Coordinates of N, CA and C and ligand atoms in Angstrom, one line a residue:
M21 N 0.8 -1.2 0.0 CA 0.0 0.0 0.0 C 0.9 1.2 0.0
E22 N 0.7 2.1 -1.0 CA 1.6 3.2 -1.2 C 1.3 4.3 -0.2
L23 N 2.3 5.0 0.2 CA 2.2 6.2 1.1 C 1.6 7.3 0.2
H24 N 0.5 7.9 0.7 CA -0.1 9.1 0.0 C 0.6 10.4 0.4
H25 N 0.7 10.6 1.7 CA 1.5 11.7 2.2 C 1.8 11.5 3.6
V26 N 2.7 12.4 4.1 CA 3.1 12.5 5.5 C 2.5 13.8 6.0
G27 N 1.8 13.7 7.1 CA 1.2 14.8 7.8 C 2.1 15.4 8.9
V28 N 2.3 16.7 8.8 CA 3.2 17.3 9.8 C 2.4 18.5 10.5
A29 N 2.4 18.5 11.8 CA 1.8 19.6 12.6 C 2.8 20.7 12.7
V30 N 2.3 21.9 12.4 CA 3.2 23.1 12.4 C 2.5 24.3 13.1
P31 N 3.2 25.1 13.8 CA 2.6 26.3 14.4 C 2.5 27.4 13.3
D32 N 3.3 27.4 12.3 CA 3.3 28.5 11.3 C 3.5 27.8 9.9
L33 N 2.3 27.7 9.2 CA 2.3 27.0 7.9 C 3.2 27.7 6.9
A34 N 3.2 29.0 6.8 CA 4.0 29.7 5.7 C 5.4 29.5 6.0
E35 N 5.9 29.5 7.2 CA 7.3 29.3 7.5 C 7.7 27.9 7.2
A36 N 6.9 26.9 7.6 CA 7.2 25.5 7.3 C 7.2 25.3 5.8
A37 N 6.3 25.9 5.1 CA 6.2 25.6 3.6 C 7.5 26.1 3.0
E38 N 8.0 27.2 3.4 CA 9.3 27.7 2.9 C 10.4 26.7 3.0
R39 N 10.4 26.1 4.2 CA 11.5 25.1 4.5 C 11.4 24.0 3.5
Y40 N 10.2 23.5 3.2 CA 10.1 22.4 2.3 C 10.3 22.8 0.8
R41 N 9.9 24.1 0.5 CA 10.2 24.6 -0.8 C 11.7 24.6 -1.1
A42 N 12.5 24.9 0.0 CA 13.9 24.9 -0.2 C 14.5 23.5 -0.5
L43 N 13.7 22.4 -0.2 CA 14.0 21.1 -0.4 C 13.5 20.6 -1.8
G44 N 12.9 21.5 -2.5 CA 12.4 21.2 -3.9 C 10.9 20.9 -3.9
Y45 N 10.2 21.1 -2.8 CA 8.8 20.8 -2.8 C 8.0 22.0 -3.3
Q46 N 6.9 21.7 -4.1 CA 6.0 22.7 -4.6 C 4.7 22.7 -3.9
L47 N 4.1 23.8 -3.6 CA 2.8 23.9 -3.1 C 1.8 23.5 -4.2
I48 N 1.0 22.5 -3.9 CA 0.0 22.0 -4.9 C -1.4 22.3 -4.5
A49 N -1.6 22.5 -3.2 CA -3.0 22.8 -2.7 C -2.9 23.5 -1.3
E50 N -3.8 24.4 -1.1 CA -3.9 25.0 0.2 C -5.4 25.2 0.5
E51 N -5.8 24.9 1.8 CA -7.2 25.0 2.1 C -7.4 25.2 3.6
I52 N -8.4 26.0 3.9 CA -8.8 26.1 5.3 C -10.0 25.1 5.5
L53 N -9.9 24.2 6.5 CA -10.9 23.2 6.8 C -11.5 23.5 8.2
P54 N -12.5 24.4 8.3 CA -13.0 24.8 9.6 C -13.5 23.7 10.4
E55 N -14.2 22.7 9.8 CA -14.7 21.5 10.6 C -13.6 20.7 11.2
Q56 N -12.4 20.7 10.5 CA -11.3 20.0 11.1 C -10.4 20.9 11.9
G57 N -10.7 22.2 11.9 CA -9.9 23.1 12.6 C -8.5 23.3 12.2
V58 N -8.2 23.1 10.9 CA -6.9 23.3 10.3 C -6.8 24.2 9.1
H59 N -5.7 24.8 8.9 CA -5.2 25.4 7.7 C -4.2 24.4 7.1
A60 N -4.5 23.8 6.0 CA -3.7 22.7 5.5 C -3.1 23.1 4.1
A61 N -1.9 22.6 3.9 CA -1.2 22.8 2.6 C -0.5 21.5 2.2
M62 N -0.7 21.2 0.9 CA 0.0 20.0 0.4 C 1.1 20.4 -0.5
L63 N 2.3 19.8 -0.2 CA 3.5 20.1 -1.0 C 4.0 18.8 -1.7
Q64 N 4.5 18.9 -2.9 CA 4.8 17.7 -3.6 C 6.2 17.9 -4.2
S65 N 6.9 16.7 -4.3 CA 8.2 16.6 -5.0 C 8.2 15.2 -5.6
G66 N 8.1 15.1 -6.9 CA 8.0 13.8 -7.6 C 6.7 13.1 -7.0
A67 N 6.9 11.9 -6.5 CA 5.7 11.1 -6.0 C 5.5 11.3 -4.5
S68 N 6.3 12.2 -3.9 CA 6.3 12.4 -2.5 C 5.5 13.6 -2.1
R69 N 4.6 13.5 -1.1 CA 3.8 14.6 -0.7 C 3.9 14.8 0.9
I70 N 3.9 16.1 1.2 CA 3.9 16.4 2.7 C 2.8 17.3 2.9
E71 N 2.0 17.0 3.9 CA 0.8 17.8 4.2 C 1.1 18.6 5.5
L72 N 1.1 19.9 5.4 CA 1.4 20.7 6.6 C 0.0 21.1 7.2
L73 N -0.1 21.0 8.5 CA -1.3 21.3 9.3 C -1.1 22.3 10.3
E74 N -1.6 23.5 10.2 CA -1.6 24.5 11.2 C -2.9 24.6 11.8
P75 N -3.0 24.5 13.1 CA -4.3 24.6 13.8 C -5.0 26.0 13.7
L76 N -6.3 26.0 13.6 CA -7.0 27.3 13.6 C -7.2 27.8 15.0
G77 N -6.9 27.0 16.0 CA -7.1 27.5 17.4 C -6.5 26.4 18.3
P78 N -6.3 26.7 19.6 CA -5.8 25.8 20.6 C -6.7 24.6 20.9
E79 N -8.0 24.8 20.7 CA -9.0 23.8 21.1 C -9.3 22.8 20.0
T80 N -8.6 22.9 18.9 CA -8.7 22.0 17.7 C -7.9 20.7 18.0
T81 N -8.1 19.7 17.2 CA -7.3 18.4 17.4 C -5.8 18.7 17.2
V82 N -5.5 19.4 16.1 CA -4.1 19.7 15.9 C -3.5 20.7 16.9
G83 N -4.4 21.6 17.3 CA -4.0 22.6 18.4 C -3.6 21.8 19.7
R84 N -4.4 20.9 20.0 CA -4.1 20.1 21.3 C -2.9 19.2 21.1
F85 N -2.7 18.7 19.8 CA -1.5 17.9 19.5 C -0.2 18.8 19.7
L86 N -0.3 20.0 19.2 CA 0.9 20.9 19.3 C 1.2 21.2 20.7
E87 N 0.1 21.4 21.5 CA 0.3 21.8 22.9 C 0.9 20.6 23.7
K88 N 0.5 19.4 23.4 CA 0.9 18.2 24.1 C 2.3 17.7 23.6
R89 N 2.5 17.7 22.3 CA 3.7 17.0 21.8 C 4.6 17.9 21.0
G90 N 4.2 19.2 20.8 CA 5.0 20.1 20.0 C 4.9 19.8 18.5
P91 N 5.6 20.6 17.7 CA 5.5 20.4 16.2 C 6.2 19.1 15.8
G92 N 5.7 18.5 14.7 CA 6.4 17.3 14.3 C 5.4 16.4 13.5
L93 N 5.9 15.2 13.3 CA 5.1 14.2 12.6 C 3.7 14.0 13.2
H94 N 2.7 14.1 12.4 CA 1.3 14.0 12.9 C 0.7 12.7 12.5
H95 N 0.8 12.3 11.2 CA 0.2 11.1 10.7 C 0.8 10.6 9.4
L96 N 0.6 9.3 9.1 CA 1.0 8.8 7.8 C -0.3 8.5 7.1
A97 N -0.4 8.8 5.8 CA -1.6 8.6 5.0 C -1.3 7.6 3.9
F98 N -2.1 6.6 3.8 CA -2.0 5.5 2.7 C -3.0 5.7 1.7
A99 N -2.7 5.5 0.4 CA -3.6 5.6 -0.7 C -4.3 4.2 -0.9
T100 N -5.7 4.3 -1.0 CA -6.4 3.1 -1.2 C -7.4 3.4 -2.4
P101 N -7.6 2.4 -3.3 CA -8.5 2.7 -4.4 C -10.0 2.7 -4.0
N102 N -10.3 2.0 -2.9 CA -11.7 2.0 -2.5 C -11.8 2.0 -1.0
L103 N -12.2 3.2 -0.4 CA -12.1 3.4 1.0 C -13.1 2.6 1.8
I104 N -14.3 2.4 1.2 CA -15.4 1.7 1.9 C -14.9 0.2 2.1
E105 N -14.4 -0.4 1.0 CA -13.9 -1.8 1.1 C -12.7 -1.8 2.1
Q106 N -11.8 -0.8 2.0 CA -10.6 -0.8 2.9 C -11.1 -0.7 4.4
L107 N -12.1 0.1 4.7 CA -12.6 0.2 6.1 C -13.2 -1.2 6.5
E108 N -13.9 -1.9 5.6 CA -14.4 -3.2 6.0 C -13.3 -4.2 6.3
R109 N -12.2 -4.1 5.5 CA -11.1 -5.0 5.7 C -10.5 -4.7 7.1
L110 N -10.3 -3.4 7.4 CA -9.7 -3.0 8.6 C -10.5 -3.5 9.8
R111 N -11.8 -3.3 9.7 CA -12.7 -3.7 10.8 C -12.6 -5.2 11.0
A112 N -12.6 -6.0 9.9 CA -12.5 -7.4 10.0 C -11.2 -7.8 10.7
E113 N -10.1 -7.0 10.5 CA -8.8 -7.3 11.1 C -8.7 -6.8 12.5
G114 N -9.8 -6.2 13.0 CA -9.8 -5.7 14.4 C -9.1 -4.3 14.6
V115 N -8.8 -3.6 13.5 CA -8.2 -2.3 13.6 C -9.2 -1.3 14.2
R116 N -8.8 -0.5 15.2 CA -9.6 0.4 15.8 C -9.7 1.7 14.9
L117 N -10.9 2.0 14.5 CA -11.1 3.1 13.6 C -11.6 4.4 14.3
I118 N -11.1 5.5 13.9 CA -11.6 6.8 14.4 C -12.8 7.2 13.6
D119 N -12.7 7.0 12.3 CA -13.8 7.3 11.4 C -14.4 6.0 10.9
E120 N -15.7 5.7 11.3 CA -16.4 4.5 10.9 C -16.8 4.5 9.4
A121 N -16.9 5.8 8.9 CA -17.3 5.9 7.5 C -16.4 7.0 6.9
P122 N -16.2 6.9 5.5 CA -15.4 8.0 4.9 C -16.0 9.4 5.1
R123 N -15.1 10.3 5.2 CA -15.5 11.7 5.2 C -14.7 12.6 4.3
R124 N -15.2 13.7 4.0 CA -14.4 14.6 3.1 C -13.2 15.2 3.8
G125 N -12.1 15.1 3.1 CA -10.9 15.6 3.7 C -10.3 16.7 2.8
F126 N -9.1 17.0 3.0 CA -8.3 18.0 2.3 C -8.3 17.6 0.8
G127 N -8.6 18.7 -0.1 CA -8.5 18.5 -1.5 C -9.7 17.8 -2.1
G128 N -10.8 17.7 -1.2 CA -12.0 17.0 -1.7 C -11.9 15.5 -1.7
H129 N -10.8 14.9 -1.1 CA -10.6 13.5 -1.1 C -11.5 12.9 0.0
W130 N -11.9 11.6 -0.2 CA -12.5 10.9 0.9 C -11.4 10.3 1.7
V131 N -11.6 10.5 3.1 CA -10.5 10.0 4.0 C -11.2 9.4 5.2
A132 N -10.4 8.6 5.9 CA -10.8 8.0 7.2 C -9.5 7.8 8.0
F133 N -9.6 8.0 9.3 CA -8.5 7.8 10.2 C -8.6 6.5 11.1
A134 N -7.5 5.9 11.3 CA -7.5 4.7 12.2 C -6.7 5.2 13.5
H135 N -7.0 4.5 14.6 CA -6.5 4.9 15.9 C -5.0 4.6 16.0
P136 N -4.2 5.5 16.6 CA -2.7 5.2 16.8 C -2.5 3.9 17.6
K137 N -3.5 3.5 18.4 CA -3.3 2.3 19.2 C -3.1 1.1 18.3
S138 N -3.7 1.1 17.1 CA -3.6 0.0 16.2 C -2.4 0.0 15.4
Y139 N -1.6 1.1 15.4 CA -0.4 1.2 14.5 C 0.8 1.7 15.3
G140 N 0.9 1.1 16.5 CA 2.2 1.4 17.3 C 2.4 2.8 17.6
G141 N 1.3 3.5 17.9 CA 1.4 4.9 18.3 C 1.4 5.9 17.1
V142 N 1.2 5.4 15.9 CA 1.2 6.3 14.7 C -0.3 6.5 14.3
L143 N -0.7 7.7 14.2 CA -2.0 8.0 13.6 C -2.0 7.7 12.1
V144 N -2.9 6.9 11.6 CA -2.9 6.5 10.2 C -4.2 7.0 9.5
E145 N -4.0 7.6 8.4 CA -5.1 8.1 7.5 C -5.1 7.2 6.3
F146 N -6.3 6.9 5.8 CA -6.5 6.3 4.5 C -7.2 7.3 3.6
V147 N -6.6 7.4 2.4 CA -7.1 8.4 1.4 C -7.5 7.6 0.2
E148 N -8.8 7.9 -0.3 CA -9.2 7.2 -1.5 C -8.6 7.9 -2.7
E149 N -7.8 7.1 -3.5 CA -7.2 7.7 -4.6 C -7.5 6.7 -5.8
P150 N -8.5 6.9 -6.5 CA -8.9 6.0 -7.6 C -7.7 5.7 -8.6
Q151 N -7.6 4.4 -8.9 CA -6.4 4.1 -9.8 C -6.8 4.1 -11.3
Ligands
LIG15 ZN1 -3.4 13.8 5.9

């Protein structure tokens, strides 16, 4: 299963984006997602993508993450051709899901998160990417 992107929690999106631009990454999408409480940016270099997440406030999920753990790696996202089937497989394998059903994420993608307890402390996102 291919990695779709790596999610990084940052206090200042513009500053972080500059750092990745210096590594050859280009900004391909930027969006404010009020229901998720984040200002998100996707940067790409070749087949690699990095998603920067700046919280809209301290009471958001990413805001609490920054407060507790500081800036850094937030989640790994895997690409799946069919998210509904993927979630059924994960449920059958006993993976603990945060999202029982796909929801709209960054860039209009269908996404769902699995609990870090099921992946050794790593928050895992599944992104539907039709092949
Ligand atoms: Zn993500």
